[in-house]
C-alpha atoms as a PDB file:
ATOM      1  CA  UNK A   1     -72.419 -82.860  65.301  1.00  0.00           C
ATOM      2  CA  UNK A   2     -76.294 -82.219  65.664  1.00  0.00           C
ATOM      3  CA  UNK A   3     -78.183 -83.012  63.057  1.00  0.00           C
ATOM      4  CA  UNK A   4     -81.631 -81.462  63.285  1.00  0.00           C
ATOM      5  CA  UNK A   5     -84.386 -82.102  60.295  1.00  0.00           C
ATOM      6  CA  UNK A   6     -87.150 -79.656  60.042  1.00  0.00           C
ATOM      7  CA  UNK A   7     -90.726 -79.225  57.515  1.00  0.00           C
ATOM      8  CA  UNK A   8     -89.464 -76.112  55.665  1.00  0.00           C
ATOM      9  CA  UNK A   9     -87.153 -72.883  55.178  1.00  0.00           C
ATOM     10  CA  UNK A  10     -89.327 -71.128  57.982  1.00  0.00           C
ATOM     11  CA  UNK A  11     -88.624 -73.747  60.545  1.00  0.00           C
ATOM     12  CA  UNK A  12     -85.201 -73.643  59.829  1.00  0.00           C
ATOM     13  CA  UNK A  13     -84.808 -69.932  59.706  1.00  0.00           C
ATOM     14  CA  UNK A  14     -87.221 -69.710  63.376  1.00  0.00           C
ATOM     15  CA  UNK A  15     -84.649 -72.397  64.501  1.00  0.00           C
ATOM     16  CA  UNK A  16     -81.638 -70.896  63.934  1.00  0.00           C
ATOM     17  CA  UNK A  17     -82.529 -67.507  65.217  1.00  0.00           C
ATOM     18  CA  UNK A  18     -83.911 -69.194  68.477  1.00  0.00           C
ATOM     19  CA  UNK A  19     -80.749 -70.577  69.088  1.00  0.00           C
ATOM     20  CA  UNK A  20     -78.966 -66.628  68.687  1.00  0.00           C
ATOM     21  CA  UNK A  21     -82.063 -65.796  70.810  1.00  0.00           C
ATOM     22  CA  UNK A  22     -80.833 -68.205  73.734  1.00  0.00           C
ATOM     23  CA  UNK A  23     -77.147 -67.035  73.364  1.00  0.00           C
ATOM     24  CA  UNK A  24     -78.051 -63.493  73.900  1.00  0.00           C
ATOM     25  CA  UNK A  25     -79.868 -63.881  76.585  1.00  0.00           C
ATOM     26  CA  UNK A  26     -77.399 -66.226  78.237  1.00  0.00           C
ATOM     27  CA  UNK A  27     -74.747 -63.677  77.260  1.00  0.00           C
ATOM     28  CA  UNK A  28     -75.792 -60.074  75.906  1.00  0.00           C
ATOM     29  CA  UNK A  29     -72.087 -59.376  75.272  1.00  0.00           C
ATOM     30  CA  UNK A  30     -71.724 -62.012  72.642  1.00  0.00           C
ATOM     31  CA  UNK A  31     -69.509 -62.113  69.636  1.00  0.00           C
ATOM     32  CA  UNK A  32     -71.574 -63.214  66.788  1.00  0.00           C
ATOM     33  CA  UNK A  33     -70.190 -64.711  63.661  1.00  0.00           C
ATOM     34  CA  UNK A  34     -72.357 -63.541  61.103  1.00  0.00           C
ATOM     35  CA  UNK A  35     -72.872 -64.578  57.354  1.00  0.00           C
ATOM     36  CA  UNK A  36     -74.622 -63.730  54.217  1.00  0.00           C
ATOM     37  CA  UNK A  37     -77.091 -65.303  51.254  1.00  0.00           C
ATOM     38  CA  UNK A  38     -80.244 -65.837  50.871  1.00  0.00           C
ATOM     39  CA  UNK A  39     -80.564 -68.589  53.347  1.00  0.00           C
ATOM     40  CA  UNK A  40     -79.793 -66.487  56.500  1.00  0.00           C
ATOM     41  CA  UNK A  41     -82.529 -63.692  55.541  1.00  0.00           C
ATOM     42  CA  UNK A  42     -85.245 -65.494  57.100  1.00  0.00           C
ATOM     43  CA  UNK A  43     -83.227 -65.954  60.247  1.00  0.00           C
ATOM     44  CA  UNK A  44     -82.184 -61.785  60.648  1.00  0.00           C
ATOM     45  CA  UNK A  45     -85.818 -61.108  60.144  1.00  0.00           C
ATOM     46  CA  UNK A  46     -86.631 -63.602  62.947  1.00  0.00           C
ATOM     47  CA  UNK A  47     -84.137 -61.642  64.881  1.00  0.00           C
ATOM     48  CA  UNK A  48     -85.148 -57.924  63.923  1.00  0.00           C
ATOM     49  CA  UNK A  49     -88.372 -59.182  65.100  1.00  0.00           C
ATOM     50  CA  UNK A  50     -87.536 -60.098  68.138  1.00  0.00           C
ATOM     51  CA  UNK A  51     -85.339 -57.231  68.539  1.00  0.00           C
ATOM     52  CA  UNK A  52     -88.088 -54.736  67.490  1.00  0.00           C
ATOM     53  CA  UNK A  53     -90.738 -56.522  70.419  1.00  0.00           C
ATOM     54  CA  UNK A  54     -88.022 -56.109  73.254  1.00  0.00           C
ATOM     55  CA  UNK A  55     -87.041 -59.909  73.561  1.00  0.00           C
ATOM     56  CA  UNK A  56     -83.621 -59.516  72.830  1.00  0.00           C
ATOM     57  CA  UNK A  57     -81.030 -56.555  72.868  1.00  0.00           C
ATOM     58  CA  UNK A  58     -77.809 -56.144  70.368  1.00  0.00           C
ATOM     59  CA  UNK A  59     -76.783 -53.177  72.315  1.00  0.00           C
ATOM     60  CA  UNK A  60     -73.632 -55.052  73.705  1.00  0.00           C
ATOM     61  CA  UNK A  61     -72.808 -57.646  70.856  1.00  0.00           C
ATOM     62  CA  UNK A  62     -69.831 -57.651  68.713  1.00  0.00           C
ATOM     63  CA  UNK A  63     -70.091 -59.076  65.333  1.00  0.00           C
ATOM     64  CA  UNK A  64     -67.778 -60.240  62.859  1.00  0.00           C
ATOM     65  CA  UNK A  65     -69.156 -61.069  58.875  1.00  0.00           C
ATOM     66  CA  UNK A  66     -67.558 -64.587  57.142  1.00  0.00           C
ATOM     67  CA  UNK A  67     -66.285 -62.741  54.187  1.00  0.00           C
ATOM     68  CA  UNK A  68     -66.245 -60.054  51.966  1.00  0.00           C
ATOM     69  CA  UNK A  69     -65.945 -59.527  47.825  1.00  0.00           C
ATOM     70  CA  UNK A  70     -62.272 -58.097  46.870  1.00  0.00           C
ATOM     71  CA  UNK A  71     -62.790 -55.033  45.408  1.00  0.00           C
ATOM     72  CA  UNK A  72     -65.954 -53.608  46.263  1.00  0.00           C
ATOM     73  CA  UNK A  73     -66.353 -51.224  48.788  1.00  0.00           C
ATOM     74  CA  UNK A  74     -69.079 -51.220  51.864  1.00  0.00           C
ATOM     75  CA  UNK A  75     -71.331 -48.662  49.148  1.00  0.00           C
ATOM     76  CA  UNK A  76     -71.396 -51.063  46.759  1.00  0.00           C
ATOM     77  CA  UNK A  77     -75.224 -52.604  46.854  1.00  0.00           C
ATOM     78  CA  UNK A  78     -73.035 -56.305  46.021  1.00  0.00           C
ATOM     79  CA  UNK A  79     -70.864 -55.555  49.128  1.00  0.00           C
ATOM     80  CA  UNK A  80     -72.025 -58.088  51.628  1.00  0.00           C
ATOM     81  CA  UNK A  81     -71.463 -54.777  54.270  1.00  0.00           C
ATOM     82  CA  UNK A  82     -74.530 -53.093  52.406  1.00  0.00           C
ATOM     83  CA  UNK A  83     -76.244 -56.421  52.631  1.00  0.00           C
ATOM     84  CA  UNK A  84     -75.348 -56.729  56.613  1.00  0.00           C
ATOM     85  CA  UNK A  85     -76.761 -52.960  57.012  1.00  0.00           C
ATOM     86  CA  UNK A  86     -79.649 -53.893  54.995  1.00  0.00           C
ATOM     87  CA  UNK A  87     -81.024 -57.006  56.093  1.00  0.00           C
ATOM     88  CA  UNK A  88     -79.890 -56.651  59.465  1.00  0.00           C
ATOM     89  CA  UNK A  89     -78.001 -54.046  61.417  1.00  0.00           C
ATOM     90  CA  UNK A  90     -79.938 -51.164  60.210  1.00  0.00           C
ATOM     91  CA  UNK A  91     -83.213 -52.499  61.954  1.00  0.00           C
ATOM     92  CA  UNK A  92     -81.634 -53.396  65.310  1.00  0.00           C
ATOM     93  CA  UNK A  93     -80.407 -51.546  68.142  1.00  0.00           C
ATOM     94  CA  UNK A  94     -76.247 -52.769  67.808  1.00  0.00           C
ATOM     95  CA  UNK A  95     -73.447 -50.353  67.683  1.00  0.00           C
ATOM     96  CA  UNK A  96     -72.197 -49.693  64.221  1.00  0.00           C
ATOM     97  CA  UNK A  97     -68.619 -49.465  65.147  1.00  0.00           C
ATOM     98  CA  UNK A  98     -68.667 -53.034  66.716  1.00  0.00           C
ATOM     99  CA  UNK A  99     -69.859 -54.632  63.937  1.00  0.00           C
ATOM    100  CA  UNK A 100     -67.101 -55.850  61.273  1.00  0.00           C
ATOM    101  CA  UNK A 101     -66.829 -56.910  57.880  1.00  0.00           C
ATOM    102  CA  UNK A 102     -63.938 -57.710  55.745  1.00  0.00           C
ATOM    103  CA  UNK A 103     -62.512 -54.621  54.112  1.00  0.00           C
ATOM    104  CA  UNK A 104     -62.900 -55.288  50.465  1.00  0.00           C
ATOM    105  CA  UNK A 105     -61.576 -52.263  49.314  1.00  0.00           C
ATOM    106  CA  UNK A 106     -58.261 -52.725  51.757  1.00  0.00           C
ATOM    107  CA  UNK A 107     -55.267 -51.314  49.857  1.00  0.00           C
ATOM    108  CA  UNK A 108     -53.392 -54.296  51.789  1.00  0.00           C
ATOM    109  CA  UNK A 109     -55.526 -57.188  52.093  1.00  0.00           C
ATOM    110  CA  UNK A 110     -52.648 -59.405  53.505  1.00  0.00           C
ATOM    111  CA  UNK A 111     -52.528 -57.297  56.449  1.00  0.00           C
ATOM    112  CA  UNK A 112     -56.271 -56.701  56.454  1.00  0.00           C
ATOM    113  CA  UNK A 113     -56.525 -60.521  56.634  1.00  0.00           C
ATOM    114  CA  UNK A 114     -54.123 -60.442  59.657  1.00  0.00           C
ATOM    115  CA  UNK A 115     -55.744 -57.358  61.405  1.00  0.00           C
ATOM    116  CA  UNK A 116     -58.983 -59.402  61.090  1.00  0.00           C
ATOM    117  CA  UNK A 117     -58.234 -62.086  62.735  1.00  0.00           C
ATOM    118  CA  UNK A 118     -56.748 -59.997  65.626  1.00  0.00           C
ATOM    119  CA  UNK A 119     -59.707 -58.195  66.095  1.00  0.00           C
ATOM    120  CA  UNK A 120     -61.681 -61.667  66.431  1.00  0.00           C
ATOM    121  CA  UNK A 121     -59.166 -62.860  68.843  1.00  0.00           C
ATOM    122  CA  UNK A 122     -59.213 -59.054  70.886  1.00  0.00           C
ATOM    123  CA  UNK A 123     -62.736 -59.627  71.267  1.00  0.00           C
ATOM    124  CA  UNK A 124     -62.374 -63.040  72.941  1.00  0.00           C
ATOM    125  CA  UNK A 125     -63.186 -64.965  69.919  1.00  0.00           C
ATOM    126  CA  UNK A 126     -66.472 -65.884  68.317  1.00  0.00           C
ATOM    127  CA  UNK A 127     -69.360 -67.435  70.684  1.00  0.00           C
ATOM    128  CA  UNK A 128     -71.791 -68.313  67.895  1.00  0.00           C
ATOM    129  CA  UNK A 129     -71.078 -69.121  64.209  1.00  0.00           C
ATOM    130  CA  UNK A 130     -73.801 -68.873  61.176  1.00  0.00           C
ATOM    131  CA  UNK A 131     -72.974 -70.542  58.244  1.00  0.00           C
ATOM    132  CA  UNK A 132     -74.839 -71.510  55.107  1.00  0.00           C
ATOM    133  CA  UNK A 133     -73.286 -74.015  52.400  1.00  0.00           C
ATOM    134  CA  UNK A 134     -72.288 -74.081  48.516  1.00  0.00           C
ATOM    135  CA  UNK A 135     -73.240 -76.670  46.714  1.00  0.00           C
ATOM    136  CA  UNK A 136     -69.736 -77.728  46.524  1.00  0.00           C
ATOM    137  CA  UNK A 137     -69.640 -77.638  50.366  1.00  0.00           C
ATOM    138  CA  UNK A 138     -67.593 -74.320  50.623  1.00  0.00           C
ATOM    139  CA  UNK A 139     -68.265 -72.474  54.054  1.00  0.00           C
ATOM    140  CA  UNK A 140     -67.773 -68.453  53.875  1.00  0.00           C
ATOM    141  CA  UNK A 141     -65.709 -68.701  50.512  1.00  0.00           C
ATOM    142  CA  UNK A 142     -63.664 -71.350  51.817  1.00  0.00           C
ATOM    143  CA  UNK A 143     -63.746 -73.358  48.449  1.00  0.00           C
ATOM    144  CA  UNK A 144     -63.264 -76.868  47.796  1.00  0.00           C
ATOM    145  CA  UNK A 145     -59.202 -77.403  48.380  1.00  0.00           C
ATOM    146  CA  UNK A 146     -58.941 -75.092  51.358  1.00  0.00           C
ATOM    147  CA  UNK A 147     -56.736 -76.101  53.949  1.00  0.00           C
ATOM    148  CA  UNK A 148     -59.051 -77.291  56.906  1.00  0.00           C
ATOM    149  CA  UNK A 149     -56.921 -75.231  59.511  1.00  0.00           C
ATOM    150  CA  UNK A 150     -56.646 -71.791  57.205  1.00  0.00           C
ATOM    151  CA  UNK A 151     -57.031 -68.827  58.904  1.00  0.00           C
ATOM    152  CA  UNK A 152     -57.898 -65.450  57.607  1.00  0.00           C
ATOM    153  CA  UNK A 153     -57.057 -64.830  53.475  1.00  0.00           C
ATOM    154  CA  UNK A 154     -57.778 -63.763  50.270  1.00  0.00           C
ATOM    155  CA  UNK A 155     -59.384 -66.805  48.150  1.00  0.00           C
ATOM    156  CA  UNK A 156     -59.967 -66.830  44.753  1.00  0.00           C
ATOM    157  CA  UNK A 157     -63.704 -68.309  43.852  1.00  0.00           C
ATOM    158  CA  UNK A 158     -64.168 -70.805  41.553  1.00  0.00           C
ATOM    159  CA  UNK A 159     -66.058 -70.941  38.727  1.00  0.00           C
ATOM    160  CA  UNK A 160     -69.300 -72.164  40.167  1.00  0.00           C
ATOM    161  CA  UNK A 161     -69.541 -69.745  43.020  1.00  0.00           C
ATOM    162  CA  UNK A 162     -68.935 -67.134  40.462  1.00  0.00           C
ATOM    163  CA  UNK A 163     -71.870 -68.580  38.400  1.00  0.00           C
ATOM    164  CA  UNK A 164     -74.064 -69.152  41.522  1.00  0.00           C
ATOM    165  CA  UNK A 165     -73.432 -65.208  42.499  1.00  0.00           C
ATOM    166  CA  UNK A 166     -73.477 -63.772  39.352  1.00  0.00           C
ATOM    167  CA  UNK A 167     -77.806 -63.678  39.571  1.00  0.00           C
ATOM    168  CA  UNK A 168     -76.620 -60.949  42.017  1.00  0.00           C
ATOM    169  CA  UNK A 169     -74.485 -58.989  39.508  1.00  0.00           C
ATOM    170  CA  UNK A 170     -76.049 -56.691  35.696  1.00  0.00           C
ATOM    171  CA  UNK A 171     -74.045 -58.082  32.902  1.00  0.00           C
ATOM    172  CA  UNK A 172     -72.411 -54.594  32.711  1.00  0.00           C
ATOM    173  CA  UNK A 173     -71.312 -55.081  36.216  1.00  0.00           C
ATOM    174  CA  UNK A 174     -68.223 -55.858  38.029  1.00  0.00           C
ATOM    175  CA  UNK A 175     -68.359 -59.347  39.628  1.00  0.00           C
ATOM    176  CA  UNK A 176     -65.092 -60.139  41.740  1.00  0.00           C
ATOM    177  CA  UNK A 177     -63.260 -63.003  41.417  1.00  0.00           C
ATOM    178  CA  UNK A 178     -61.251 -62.639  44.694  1.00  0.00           C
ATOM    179  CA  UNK A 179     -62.253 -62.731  48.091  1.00  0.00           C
ATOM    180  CA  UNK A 180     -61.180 -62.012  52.015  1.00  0.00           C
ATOM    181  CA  UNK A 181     -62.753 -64.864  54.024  1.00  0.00           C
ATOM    182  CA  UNK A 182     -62.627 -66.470  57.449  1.00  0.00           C
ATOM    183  CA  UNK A 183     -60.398 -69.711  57.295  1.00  0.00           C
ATOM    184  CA  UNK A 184     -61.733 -73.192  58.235  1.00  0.00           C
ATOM    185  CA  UNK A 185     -59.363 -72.933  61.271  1.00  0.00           C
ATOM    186  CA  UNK A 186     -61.148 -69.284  61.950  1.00  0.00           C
ATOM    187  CA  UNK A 187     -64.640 -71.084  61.926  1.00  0.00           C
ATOM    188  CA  UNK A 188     -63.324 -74.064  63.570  1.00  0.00           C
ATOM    189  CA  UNK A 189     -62.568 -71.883  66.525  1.00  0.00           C
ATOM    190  CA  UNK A 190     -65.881 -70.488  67.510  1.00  0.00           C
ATOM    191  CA  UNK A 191     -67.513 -71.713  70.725  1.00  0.00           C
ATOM    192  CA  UNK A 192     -70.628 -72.892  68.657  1.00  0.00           C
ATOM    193  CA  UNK A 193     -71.458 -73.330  64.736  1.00  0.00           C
ATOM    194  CA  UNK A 194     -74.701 -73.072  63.289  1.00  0.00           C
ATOM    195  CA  UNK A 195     -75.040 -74.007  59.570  1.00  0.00           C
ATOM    196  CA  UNK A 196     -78.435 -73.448  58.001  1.00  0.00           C
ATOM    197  CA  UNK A 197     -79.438 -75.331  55.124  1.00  0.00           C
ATOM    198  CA  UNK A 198     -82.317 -75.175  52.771  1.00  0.00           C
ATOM    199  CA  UNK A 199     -83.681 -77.183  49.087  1.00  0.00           C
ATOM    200  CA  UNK A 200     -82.357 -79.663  47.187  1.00  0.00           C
ATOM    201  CA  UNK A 201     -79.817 -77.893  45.832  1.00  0.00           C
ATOM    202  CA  UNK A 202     -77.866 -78.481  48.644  1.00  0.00           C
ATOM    203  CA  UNK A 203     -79.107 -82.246  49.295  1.00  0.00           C
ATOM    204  CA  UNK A 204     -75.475 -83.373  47.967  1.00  0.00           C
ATOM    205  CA  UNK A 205     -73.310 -80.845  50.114  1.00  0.00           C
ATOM    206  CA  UNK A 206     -74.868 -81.782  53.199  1.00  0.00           C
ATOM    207  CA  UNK A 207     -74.334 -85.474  52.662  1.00  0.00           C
ATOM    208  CA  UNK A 208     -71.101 -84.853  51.960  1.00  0.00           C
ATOM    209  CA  UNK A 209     -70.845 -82.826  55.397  1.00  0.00           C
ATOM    210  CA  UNK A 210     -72.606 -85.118  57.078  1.00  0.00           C
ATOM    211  CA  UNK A 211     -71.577 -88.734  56.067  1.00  0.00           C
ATOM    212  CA  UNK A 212     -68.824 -88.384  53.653  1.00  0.00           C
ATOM    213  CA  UNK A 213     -65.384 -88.143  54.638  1.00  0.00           C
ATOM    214  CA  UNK A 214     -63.156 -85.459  56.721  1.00  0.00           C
ATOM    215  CA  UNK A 215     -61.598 -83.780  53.145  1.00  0.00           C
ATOM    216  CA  UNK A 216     -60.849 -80.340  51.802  1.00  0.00           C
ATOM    217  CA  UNK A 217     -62.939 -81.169  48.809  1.00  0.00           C
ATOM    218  CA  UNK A 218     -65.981 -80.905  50.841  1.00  0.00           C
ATOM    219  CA  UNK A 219     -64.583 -77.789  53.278  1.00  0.00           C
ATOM    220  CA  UNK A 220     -67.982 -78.527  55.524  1.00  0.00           C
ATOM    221  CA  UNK A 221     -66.710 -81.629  56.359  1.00  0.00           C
ATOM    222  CA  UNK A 222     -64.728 -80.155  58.906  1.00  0.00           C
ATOM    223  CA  UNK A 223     -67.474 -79.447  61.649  1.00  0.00           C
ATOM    224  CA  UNK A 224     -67.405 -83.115  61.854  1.00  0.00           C
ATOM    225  CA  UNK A 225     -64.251 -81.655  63.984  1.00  0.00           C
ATOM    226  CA  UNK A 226     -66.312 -79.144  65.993  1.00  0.00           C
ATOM    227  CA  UNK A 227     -67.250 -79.945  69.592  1.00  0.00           C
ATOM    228  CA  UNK A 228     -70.834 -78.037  69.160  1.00  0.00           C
ATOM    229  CA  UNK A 229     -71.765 -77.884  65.565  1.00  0.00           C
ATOM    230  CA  UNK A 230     -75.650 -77.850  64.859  1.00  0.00           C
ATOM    231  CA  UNK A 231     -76.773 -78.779  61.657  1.00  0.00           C
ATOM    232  CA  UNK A 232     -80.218 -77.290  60.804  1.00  0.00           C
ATOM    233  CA  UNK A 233     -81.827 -78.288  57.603  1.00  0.00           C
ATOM    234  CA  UNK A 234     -84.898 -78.894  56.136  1.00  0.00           C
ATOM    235  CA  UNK A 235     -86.119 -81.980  54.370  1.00  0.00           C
ATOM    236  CA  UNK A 236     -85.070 -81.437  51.299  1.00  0.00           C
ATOM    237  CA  UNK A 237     -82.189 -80.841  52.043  1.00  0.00           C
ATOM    238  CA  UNK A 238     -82.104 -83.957  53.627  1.00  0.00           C
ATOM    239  CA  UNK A 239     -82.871 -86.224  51.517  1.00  0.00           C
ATOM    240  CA  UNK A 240     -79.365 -87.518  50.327  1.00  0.00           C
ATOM    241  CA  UNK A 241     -78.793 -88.679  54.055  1.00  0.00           C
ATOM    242  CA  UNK A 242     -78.623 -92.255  54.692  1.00  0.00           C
ATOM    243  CA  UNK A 243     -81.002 -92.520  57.498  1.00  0.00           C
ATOM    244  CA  UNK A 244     -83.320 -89.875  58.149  1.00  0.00           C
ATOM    245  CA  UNK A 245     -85.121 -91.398  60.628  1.00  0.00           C
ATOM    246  CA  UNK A 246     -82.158 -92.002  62.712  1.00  0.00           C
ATOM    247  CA  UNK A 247     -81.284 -88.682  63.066  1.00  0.00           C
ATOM    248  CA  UNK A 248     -84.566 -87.471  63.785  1.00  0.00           C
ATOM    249  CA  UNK A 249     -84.886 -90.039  66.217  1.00  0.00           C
ATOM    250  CA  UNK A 250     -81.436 -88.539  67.763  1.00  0.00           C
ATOM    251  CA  UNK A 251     -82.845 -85.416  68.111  1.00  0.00           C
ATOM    252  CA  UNK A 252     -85.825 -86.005  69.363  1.00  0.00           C
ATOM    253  CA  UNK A 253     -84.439 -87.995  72.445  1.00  0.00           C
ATOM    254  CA  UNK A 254     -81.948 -84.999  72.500  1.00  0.00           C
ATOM    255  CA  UNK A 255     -85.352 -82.995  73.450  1.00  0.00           C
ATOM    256  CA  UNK A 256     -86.529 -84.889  75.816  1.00  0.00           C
ATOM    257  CA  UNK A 257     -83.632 -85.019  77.899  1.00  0.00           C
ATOM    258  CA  UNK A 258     -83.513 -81.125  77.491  1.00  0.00           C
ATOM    259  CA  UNK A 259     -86.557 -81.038  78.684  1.00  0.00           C
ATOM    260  CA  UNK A 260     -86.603 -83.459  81.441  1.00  0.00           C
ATOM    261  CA  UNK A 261     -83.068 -81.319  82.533  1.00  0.00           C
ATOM    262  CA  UNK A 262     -85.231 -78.244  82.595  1.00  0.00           C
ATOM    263  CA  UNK A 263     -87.570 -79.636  84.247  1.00  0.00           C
ATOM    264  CA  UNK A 264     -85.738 -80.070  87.177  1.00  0.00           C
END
């Protein structure tokens, strides 16, 4: 796991999207494992950016969203698919029909859940993961108690993600209570993971993550498992971790032997 501390939201946002940046351009027929919130804004824009200036192309990616609210169609302006179009694919230059959501308005969400994780697996699986955090740790809406090799499913949300979303929601509004997410095993399998995390709201999660032990109560905790997870935070979200300066000391020896490599 690689643990990298930043200033602020903007250097974690311009990190994260540098590290899509270098996996397109490695591979312009990636499959990207997408995900929504407020924390992964800053990084699309990064990437619509670059897009927009000719650095990178999404004319041959594949894309595949975390999850998706039960019972709310891609019209619906709470339907993560409106947010995807929105903050993202609507600005680029990817092909509609390759990018994928959850269905929330499946009539069968079983075998939507099934069909979904066929289509990842069609595709050759995921080559880079985005992730953001709860502050109970939950990854996609993987909540606390999720079984750390779950695959594709409907999930019911607890209380606090339903209080943390419901900003999002009128009071005259339907909020859903249900979702179709990714599994932990889903996540697990993708070539690379990149979770972004941002303010001390989510100090506690990322400890947890980080330090605390391998457990479904913390459903984060099971990167530790991942062979290329990359932990991008900034320092307040930080600043529950034992020993900041070891990890930044990590990672900055980590760059100089990048850089000595490239050098070369």
């Amino acid at each position: 796991m690689q643990i990298v501390i930043l200033k602020d939201a903007t250097e974690v946002a311009r990190y994260g999207a540098d590290l899509f940046v270098a996996q397109l351009k490695k591979q312009p027929a990636s499959t990207l494992g997408l995900a929504t919130g407020s924390t992964p804004v800053a990084l699309y824009q990064n990437l619509i950016e670059k897009n927009q200036q000719g650095d990178i192309s999404f004319s041959q990616v594949t894309s595949f969203n975390l999850d998706e609210y039960l019972g709310l169609d891609g019209s619906h302006p709470q339907s993560y698919r409106f947010f995807m179009n929105e903050q993202l694919f609507d600005h680029i230059d990817i092909v509609k029909e390759r990018t994928h959501v959850p269905p929330g308005d499946a009539q069968d969400p079983i075998a939507a859940c099934q069909e979904y994780e066929a289509r990842i697996l069609a595709a050759g699986g995921i080559d880079i993961q985005l992730l953001g955090i709860g502050r109970n740790g939950h990854i996609g809406f993987n909540e606390p108690s999720s079984g750390l090799t779950s695959r594709t499913r409907v999930k019911t949300l607890t209380k606090a993600t339903i209080d943390d979303n419901a900003r999002f929601f009128s009071e005259d509004e339907y909020q859903p209570h249900l979702s179709i997410t990714m599994g932990i095993g889903t996540i697990l399998d993708a070539k690379k993971v990149v979770l972004l995390a941002t303010g001390e709201n989510k100090a506690a999660a990322i400890k947890a993550t980080v330090e605390g032990p391998l457990t479904a109560s913390c459903p984060a905790s099971a990167l530790q498992m991942h062979r290329d997870a990359v932990i991008v935070i900034d320092e307040a979200a930080a600043s529950e971790l034992a020993d900041v300066d070891f990890y930044k000391h990590i990672e900055a020896e980590n760059q100089k032997l990048l850089a000595r490599l490239a050098a070369k």
